[in-house]
Amino acid sequence: MKIGNYELYSIETSEFGLDGGAMFGIIPKQVWQVQAPSDKLNRINMVTRSLLLVNEHRKILVDTGNGTKWEEKYKNIYNIDTDRYSIERSLGKYGFSAEDITDVICTHLHFDHVGGNTKIDSGRIVPTFPNAKYWITKENWELANHPSQKDAGSFMEDDWKVLAQNHMIEIIDGRESFIDGIDIYLTYGHTSGLLHPIISDGSNKLFYGADIFPLAAHIPIPWVMAYDVQPLVTIEEKQRLLPKMQYEKWILFFEHDPLIQACTVHQDGKHYKMKDKVDISD
Ligand SMILES: [Zn+2]
């Protein structure tokens, strides 16, 4: 799919699973398991899906997934599996390599969004994208380096320490556009200063849902994750975004839905829901 002067590609980087109860907050299991069946450990199937934006000057990756630095214990807890999808294979499918990437936009520094920023090579942690600038908001950078007890488990400094040592990180305010043709929307319900890229032209507008719309099942306003630091703020943010998304026919991109890359939304009875499925890479 092309928007403006960017060609868009959906880049699946891993499969994994998180506890369904944590993923759907106050929604009872009887209700959420119809949309997202769980395994015997109550984990639901998810993926990490990055968005690649390519124009004649840049190859920009939005988030990098779980990566491959995992110890066996955590790999088992989160059911992380790169047999089916990996960053290298998904980029390779479209003729790109890690060395081609000029920019990595980190929506926020949770491990399932930036684990692939770095990798282990001959026992050392090194940048996965040696020629890239990694863009991060100041607010999320500060939180990641001084997390609370609620979100400390979601931040792992191995995902960014070597990048900082190599001066590859660009800390941004996030209130103004920093790459041509990409607008920025910030949210605060899931984590502080979460950066949602928006790519638009006269006919299409794509919003990167990140963790306020992780799966298509999270479109209805009260379907909010228990991981969120301020769930009531997430609700307000969804309340503000969804009418605009419906009216202006935005394409909502899902980073974690195992089956749906993106969709348009509409109000269907009491709740907003998926309208039409959109395949980015077609
Ligand atoms: Zn997150």
mmCIF file of C-alpha atoms and ligand atoms in Angstrom:
data_model
loop_
_atom_site.group_PDB
_atom_site.id
_atom_site.type_symbol
_atom_site.label_atom_id
_atom_site.label_comp_id
_atom_site.label_asym_id
_atom_site.label_seq_id
_atom_site.Cartn_x
_atom_site.Cartn_y
_atom_site.Cartn_z
ATOM 1 C CA MET A 1 0.000 0.000 0.000
ATOM 2 C CA LYS A 2 1.232 3.502 -0.812
ATOM 3 C CA ILE A 3 0.440 6.614 1.273
ATOM 4 C CA GLY A 4 2.019 9.886 0.199
ATOM 5 C CA ASN A 5 5.523 9.102 -0.985
ATOM 6 C CA TYR A 6 5.856 6.103 1.358
ATOM 7 C CA GLU A 7 5.419 2.484 0.364
ATOM 8 C CA LEU A 8 4.104 0.570 3.424
ATOM 9 C CA TYR A 9 4.971 -3.011 4.417
ATOM 10 C CA SER A 10 3.672 -5.078 7.335
ATOM 11 C CA ILE A 11 6.695 -6.701 9.019
ATOM 12 C CA GLU A 12 5.776 -9.531 11.418
ATOM 13 C CA THR A 13 8.713 -10.185 13.751
ATOM 14 C CA SER A 14 7.559 -12.875 16.233
ATOM 15 C CA GLU A 15 4.661 -14.785 17.726
ATOM 16 C CA PHE A 16 4.102 -14.642 21.487
ATOM 17 C CA GLY A 17 1.412 -14.842 24.146
ATOM 18 C CA LEU A 18 0.324 -12.711 27.094
ATOM 19 C CA ASP A 19 -2.168 -13.449 29.847
ATOM 20 C CA GLY A 20 -5.669 -12.856 28.479
ATOM 21 C CA GLY A 21 -6.880 -11.401 31.784
ATOM 22 C CA ALA A 22 -4.120 -8.761 31.725
ATOM 23 C CA MET A 23 -4.816 -8.017 28.043
ATOM 24 C CA PHE A 24 -8.521 -7.291 28.586
ATOM 25 C CA GLY A 25 -8.607 -5.643 32.041
ATOM 26 C CA ILE A 26 -12.137 -5.637 33.453
ATOM 27 C CA ILE A 27 -13.715 -7.665 30.614
ATOM 28 C CA PRO A 28 -14.780 -11.133 31.890
ATOM 29 C CA LYS A 29 -13.034 -14.150 30.349
ATOM 30 C CA GLN A 30 -16.386 -15.543 29.206
ATOM 31 C CA VAL A 31 -16.659 -12.495 26.942
ATOM 32 C CA TRP A 32 -13.031 -12.016 25.733
ATOM 33 C CA GLN A 33 -12.284 -15.664 25.032
ATOM 34 C CA VAL A 34 -14.782 -15.626 22.163
ATOM 35 C CA GLN A 35 -12.520 -13.084 20.413
ATOM 36 C CA ALA A 36 -9.161 -14.358 21.652
ATOM 37 C CA PRO A 37 -9.017 -18.030 22.702
ATOM 38 C CA SER A 38 -6.453 -18.786 25.434
ATOM 39 C CA ASP A 39 -4.100 -21.739 25.996
ATOM 40 C CA LYS A 40 -3.958 -23.809 29.215
ATOM 41 C CA LEU A 41 -1.785 -21.109 30.844
ATOM 42 C CA ASN A 42 -4.418 -18.468 29.956
ATOM 43 C CA ARG A 43 -2.186 -16.859 27.293
ATOM 44 C CA ILE A 44 -3.745 -15.511 24.103
ATOM 45 C CA ASN A 45 -2.033 -15.727 20.693
ATOM 46 C CA MET A 46 -0.387 -12.502 19.620
ATOM 47 C CA VAL A 47 2.290 -11.304 17.211
ATOM 48 C CA THR A 48 4.717 -8.409 17.131
ATOM 49 C CA ARG A 49 4.123 -6.509 13.892
ATOM 50 C CA SER A 50 6.292 -3.603 12.789
ATOM 51 C CA LEU A 51 5.504 -1.145 10.010
ATOM 52 C CA LEU A 52 8.142 -0.435 7.371
ATOM 53 C CA LEU A 53 7.902 2.881 5.498
ATOM 54 C CA VAL A 54 10.054 3.277 2.413
ATOM 55 C CA ASN A 55 10.610 6.315 0.201
ATOM 56 C CA GLU A 56 13.542 7.299 -1.978
ATOM 57 C CA HIS A 57 15.493 8.727 0.985
ATOM 58 C CA ARG A 58 14.594 6.570 3.979
ATOM 59 C CA LYS A 59 13.654 3.114 5.188
ATOM 60 C CA ILE A 60 11.862 3.622 8.489
ATOM 61 C CA LEU A 61 10.863 0.818 10.834
ATOM 62 C CA VAL A 62 8.215 1.508 13.476
ATOM 63 C CA ASP A 63 9.051 -0.728 16.489
ATOM 64 C CA THR A 64 11.120 -3.917 16.371
ATOM 65 C CA GLY A 65 9.176 -6.564 18.349
ATOM 66 C CA ASN A 66 10.432 -8.984 21.003
ATOM 67 C CA GLY A 67 13.829 -9.641 19.451
ATOM 68 C CA THR A 68 15.939 -12.720 20.163
ATOM 69 C CA LYS A 69 17.928 -11.956 23.337
ATOM 70 C CA TRP A 70 15.620 -14.017 25.556
ATOM 71 C CA GLU A 71 16.658 -16.466 28.265
ATOM 72 C CA GLU A 72 14.764 -19.759 28.067
ATOM 73 C CA LYS A 73 12.749 -18.990 31.243
ATOM 74 C CA TYR A 74 11.187 -15.783 29.857
ATOM 75 C CA LYS A 75 10.839 -17.227 26.370
ATOM 76 C CA ASN A 76 8.622 -19.869 27.972
ATOM 77 C CA ILE A 77 6.635 -17.426 30.125
ATOM 78 C CA TYR A 78 5.790 -15.246 27.106
ATOM 79 C CA ASN A 79 5.757 -18.136 24.594
ATOM 80 C CA ILE A 80 8.094 -16.150 22.303
ATOM 81 C CA ASP A 81 8.592 -17.937 19.005
ATOM 82 C CA THR A 82 10.520 -16.717 15.953
ATOM 83 C CA ASP A 83 10.143 -19.922 13.898
ATOM 84 C CA ARG A 84 7.375 -18.510 11.759
ATOM 85 C CA TYR A 85 8.316 -14.801 11.728
ATOM 86 C CA SER A 86 11.568 -12.916 12.308
ATOM 87 C CA ILE A 87 12.680 -9.359 11.495
ATOM 88 C CA GLU A 88 15.356 -10.547 9.061
ATOM 89 C CA ARG A 89 13.014 -12.902 7.178
ATOM 90 C CA SER A 90 10.146 -10.410 7.020
ATOM 91 C CA LEU A 91 12.421 -7.629 5.706
ATOM 92 C CA GLY A 92 14.051 -10.118 3.313
ATOM 93 C CA LYS A 93 10.651 -11.042 1.883
ATOM 94 C CA TYR A 94 10.490 -7.546 0.365
ATOM 95 C CA GLY A 95 14.172 -7.376 -0.593
ATOM 96 C CA PHE A 96 15.406 -5.350 2.427
ATOM 97 C CA SER A 97 18.052 -6.076 5.072
ATOM 98 C CA ALA A 98 18.755 -4.728 8.582
ATOM 99 C CA GLU A 99 21.630 -2.629 7.172
ATOM 100 C CA ASP A 100 19.161 -0.768 4.903
ATOM 101 C CA ILE A 101 17.152 0.681 7.804
ATOM 102 C CA THR A 102 17.832 4.423 8.223
ATOM 103 C CA ASP A 103 15.452 5.118 11.129
ATOM 104 C CA VAL A 104 13.731 3.170 13.893
ATOM 105 C CA ILE A 105 10.775 4.926 15.509
ATOM 106 C CA CYS A 106 10.286 3.447 19.004
ATOM 107 C CA THR A 107 6.646 3.989 20.012
ATOM 108 C CA HIS A 108 7.678 3.259 23.626
ATOM 109 C CA LEU A 109 10.351 1.162 25.311
ATOM 110 C CA HIS A 110 8.330 -1.882 26.468
ATOM 111 C CA PHE A 111 10.215 -5.094 25.623
ATOM 112 C CA ASP A 112 7.701 -6.357 23.076
ATOM 113 C CA HIS A 113 8.153 -3.127 21.063
ATOM 114 C CA VAL A 114 11.927 -2.595 21.164
ATOM 115 C CA GLY A 115 13.398 -6.035 21.974
ATOM 116 C CA GLY A 116 14.579 -6.242 18.363
ATOM 117 C CA ASN A 117 16.500 -2.923 18.619
ATOM 118 C CA THR A 118 19.543 -4.942 19.656
ATOM 119 C CA LYS A 119 20.718 -8.544 19.294
ATOM 120 C CA ILE A 120 23.441 -10.858 20.569
ATOM 121 C CA ASP A 121 26.399 -11.331 18.255
ATOM 122 C CA SER A 122 29.339 -13.500 19.443
ATOM 123 C CA GLY A 123 28.175 -13.104 23.050
ATOM 124 C CA ARG A 124 27.909 -9.269 22.863
ATOM 125 C CA ILE A 125 24.816 -7.084 22.605
ATOM 126 C CA VAL A 126 25.002 -5.019 19.394
ATOM 127 C CA PRO A 127 22.586 -2.762 17.462
ATOM 128 C CA THR A 128 20.401 -4.788 15.062
ATOM 129 C CA PHE A 129 20.233 -1.837 12.650
ATOM 130 C CA PRO A 130 23.811 -0.515 12.501
ATOM 131 C CA ASN A 131 23.021 2.409 10.177
ATOM 132 C CA ALA A 132 19.855 3.653 11.897
ATOM 133 C CA LYS A 133 18.906 6.507 14.164
ATOM 134 C CA TYR A 134 16.555 5.327 16.915
ATOM 135 C CA TRP A 135 13.860 7.902 17.794
ATOM 136 C CA ILE A 136 12.358 7.908 21.324
ATOM 137 C CA THR A 137 10.269 10.470 23.219
ATOM 138 C CA LYS A 138 11.918 12.166 26.189
ATOM 139 C CA GLU A 139 8.983 11.250 28.447
ATOM 140 C CA ASN A 140 9.176 7.544 27.691
ATOM 141 C CA TRP A 141 12.982 7.546 27.847
ATOM 142 C CA GLU A 142 12.856 9.036 31.348
ATOM 143 C CA LEU A 143 10.185 6.587 32.511
ATOM 144 C CA ALA A 144 12.039 3.579 31.048
ATOM 145 C CA ASN A 145 15.178 4.547 32.929
ATOM 146 C CA HIS A 146 13.239 5.219 36.186
ATOM 147 C CA PRO A 147 10.168 2.954 36.039
ATOM 148 C CA SER A 148 7.599 2.404 38.791
ATOM 149 C CA GLN A 149 7.114 -0.992 40.431
ATOM 150 C CA LYS A 150 4.043 -1.486 38.193
ATOM 151 C CA ASP A 151 5.920 -1.192 34.900
ATOM 152 C CA ALA A 152 9.527 -2.081 35.799
ATOM 153 C CA GLY A 153 9.042 -5.605 34.367
ATOM 154 C CA SER A 154 8.176 -4.166 30.947
ATOM 155 C CA PHE A 155 11.438 -2.224 30.476
ATOM 156 C CA MET A 156 14.789 -3.934 29.779
ATOM 157 C CA GLU A 157 17.809 -1.698 29.369
ATOM 158 C CA ASP A 158 19.587 -4.227 27.121
ATOM 159 C CA ASP A 159 17.175 -2.989 24.441
ATOM 160 C CA TRP A 160 18.711 0.510 24.398
ATOM 161 C CA LYS A 161 21.914 0.750 26.490
ATOM 162 C CA VAL A 162 24.321 -0.117 23.660
ATOM 163 C CA LEU A 163 22.461 2.313 21.357
ATOM 164 C CA ALA A 164 23.015 5.146 23.830
ATOM 165 C CA GLN A 165 26.704 4.207 24.153
ATOM 166 C CA ASN A 166 27.019 4.391 20.350
ATOM 167 C CA HIS A 167 25.155 7.756 20.165
ATOM 168 C CA MET A 168 22.427 6.234 17.990
ATOM 169 C CA ILE A 169 19.470 7.516 20.052
ATOM 170 C CA GLU A 170 17.607 10.709 19.171
ATOM 171 C CA ILE A 171 15.527 11.899 22.108
ATOM 172 C CA ILE A 172 12.595 13.965 20.876
ATOM 173 C CA ASP A 173 9.860 16.030 22.385
ATOM 174 C CA GLY A 174 7.342 14.296 20.082
ATOM 175 C CA ARG A 175 5.121 17.365 19.811
ATOM 176 C CA GLU A 176 6.396 18.220 16.373
ATOM 177 C CA SER A 177 7.029 16.110 13.315
ATOM 178 C CA PHE A 178 10.664 14.938 13.078
ATOM 179 C CA ILE A 179 10.565 12.957 9.810
ATOM 180 C CA ASP A 180 8.998 14.386 6.639
ATOM 181 C CA GLY A 181 5.548 13.058 5.867
ATOM 182 C CA ILE A 182 4.996 11.450 9.296
ATOM 183 C CA ASP A 183 2.774 13.136 11.888
ATOM 184 C CA ILE A 184 2.883 12.246 15.556
ATOM 185 C CA TYR A 185 0.114 11.606 18.081
ATOM 186 C CA LEU A 186 1.084 11.151 21.735
ATOM 187 C CA THR A 187 -0.879 9.159 24.318
ATOM 188 C CA TYR A 188 -0.433 8.738 28.083
ATOM 189 C CA GLY A 189 -2.886 6.035 29.229
ATOM 190 C CA HIS A 190 -0.766 2.984 28.430
ATOM 191 C CA THR A 191 2.578 4.622 29.257
ATOM 192 C CA SER A 192 3.999 8.172 29.271
ATOM 193 C CA GLY A 193 4.710 9.775 25.906
ATOM 194 C CA LEU A 194 3.674 6.832 23.704
ATOM 195 C CA LEU A 195 4.376 7.939 20.138
ATOM 196 C CA HIS A 196 1.839 6.931 17.448
ATOM 197 C CA PRO A 197 3.028 7.720 13.912
ATOM 198 C CA ILE A 198 0.326 8.885 11.469
ATOM 199 C CA ILE A 199 0.935 8.623 7.726
ATOM 200 C CA SER A 200 -1.497 10.430 5.472
ATOM 201 C CA ASP A 201 -2.143 11.889 2.046
ATOM 202 C CA GLY A 202 -5.283 13.216 0.347
ATOM 203 C CA SER A 203 -6.927 9.786 0.216
ATOM 204 C CA ASN A 204 -5.642 7.654 3.111
ATOM 205 C CA LYS A 205 -4.678 8.155 6.746
ATOM 206 C CA LEU A 206 -3.054 5.364 8.782
ATOM 207 C CA PHE A 207 -2.789 5.507 12.590
ATOM 208 C CA TYR A 208 -0.291 3.208 14.305
ATOM 209 C CA GLY A 209 -2.370 1.745 17.176
ATOM 210 C CA ALA A 210 0.572 0.475 19.290
ATOM 211 C CA ASP A 211 -0.685 -0.396 22.767
ATOM 212 C CA ILE A 212 -3.889 1.588 23.016
ATOM 213 C CA PHE A 213 -5.327 -0.609 20.210
ATOM 214 C CA PRO A 214 -3.112 -3.729 20.420
ATOM 215 C CA LEU A 215 -5.677 -6.127 18.874
ATOM 216 C CA ALA A 216 -8.827 -5.529 16.838
ATOM 217 C CA ALA A 217 -10.703 -6.757 19.957
ATOM 218 C CA HIS A 218 -9.498 -3.573 21.747
ATOM 219 C CA ILE A 219 -11.503 -1.220 19.505
ATOM 220 C CA PRO A 220 -14.522 -0.972 21.910
ATOM 221 C CA ILE A 221 -13.778 1.803 24.421
ATOM 222 C CA PRO A 222 -13.910 -0.226 27.709
ATOM 223 C CA TRP A 223 -11.643 -3.006 26.341
ATOM 224 C CA VAL A 224 -8.492 -1.640 27.954
ATOM 225 C CA MET A 225 -5.444 -3.555 29.175
ATOM 226 C CA ALA A 226 -4.647 -4.059 32.880
ATOM 227 C CA TYR A 227 -1.028 -3.198 31.964
ATOM 228 C CA ASP A 228 -2.009 0.462 31.363
ATOM 229 C CA VAL A 229 -0.604 2.902 33.923
ATOM 230 C CA GLN A 230 -3.681 5.153 33.625
ATOM 231 C CA PRO A 231 -6.624 3.145 32.223
ATOM 232 C CA LEU A 232 -9.078 6.046 32.558
ATOM 233 C CA VAL A 233 -6.768 8.156 30.409
ATOM 234 C CA THR A 234 -6.672 5.376 27.771
ATOM 235 C CA ILE A 235 -10.479 5.456 27.774
ATOM 236 C CA GLU A 236 -10.506 9.238 27.209
ATOM 237 C CA GLU A 237 -7.927 8.875 24.433
ATOM 238 C CA LYS A 238 -10.001 6.202 22.669
ATOM 239 C CA GLN A 239 -13.125 8.332 23.131
ATOM 240 C CA ARG A 240 -11.370 11.227 21.371
ATOM 241 C CA LEU A 241 -9.861 9.140 18.565
ATOM 242 C CA LEU A 242 -12.630 6.736 17.535
ATOM 243 C CA PRO A 243 -15.258 9.245 16.234
ATOM 244 C CA LYS A 244 -12.515 10.912 14.165
ATOM 245 C CA MET A 245 -11.335 7.513 12.881
ATOM 246 C CA GLN A 246 -14.851 6.619 11.776
ATOM 247 C CA TYR A 247 -15.664 10.007 10.235
ATOM 248 C CA GLU A 248 -12.358 10.393 8.372
ATOM 249 C CA LYS A 249 -12.124 6.645 7.492
ATOM 250 C CA TRP A 250 -8.686 6.193 9.099
ATOM 251 C CA ILE A 251 -6.849 2.889 8.765
ATOM 252 C CA LEU A 252 -5.998 1.555 12.237
ATOM 253 C CA PHE A 253 -2.806 -0.551 12.293
ATOM 254 C CA PHE A 254 -2.523 -3.386 14.856
ATOM 255 C CA GLU A 255 0.867 -4.243 16.278
ATOM 256 C CA HIS A 256 -0.273 -7.362 18.169
ATOM 257 C CA ASP A 257 -3.275 -8.874 16.343
ATOM 258 C CA PRO A 258 -2.298 -12.333 15.047
ATOM 259 C CA LEU A 259 -4.747 -12.209 12.109
ATOM 260 C CA ILE A 260 -5.575 -8.585 11.289
ATOM 261 C CA GLN A 261 -2.907 -6.133 10.070
ATOM 262 C CA ALA A 262 -5.238 -3.142 9.996
ATOM 263 C CA CYS A 263 -8.863 -2.083 9.564
ATOM 264 C CA THR A 264 -11.305 0.778 9.368
ATOM 265 C CA VAL A 265 -13.740 1.307 12.273
ATOM 266 C CA HIS A 266 -17.407 2.147 12.744
ATOM 267 C CA GLN A 267 -19.915 2.402 15.542
ATOM 268 C CA ASP A 268 -22.038 -0.754 15.571
ATOM 269 C CA GLY A 269 -24.770 -0.524 18.213
ATOM 270 C CA LYS A 270 -23.295 0.409 21.586
ATOM 271 C CA HIS A 271 -19.623 -0.037 20.629
ATOM 272 C CA TYR A 272 -17.061 0.884 18.003
ATOM 273 C CA LYS A 273 -15.903 -2.185 16.063
ATOM 274 C CA MET A 274 -13.901 -3.257 13.031
ATOM 275 C CA LYS A 275 -15.552 -2.265 9.729
ATOM 276 C CA ASP A 276 -13.329 -3.472 6.860
ATOM 277 C CA LYS A 277 -10.088 -5.414 7.140
ATOM 278 C CA VAL A 278 -7.127 -3.783 5.367
ATOM 279 C CA ASP A 279 -4.034 -5.675 4.159
ATOM 280 C CA ILE A 280 -1.107 -3.252 4.188
ATOM 281 C CA SER A 281 1.283 -5.292 2.085
ATOM 282 C CA ASP A 282 -1.124 -5.919 -0.819
HETATM 283 ZN ZN ZN B 1 3.412 -1.416 25.891
#
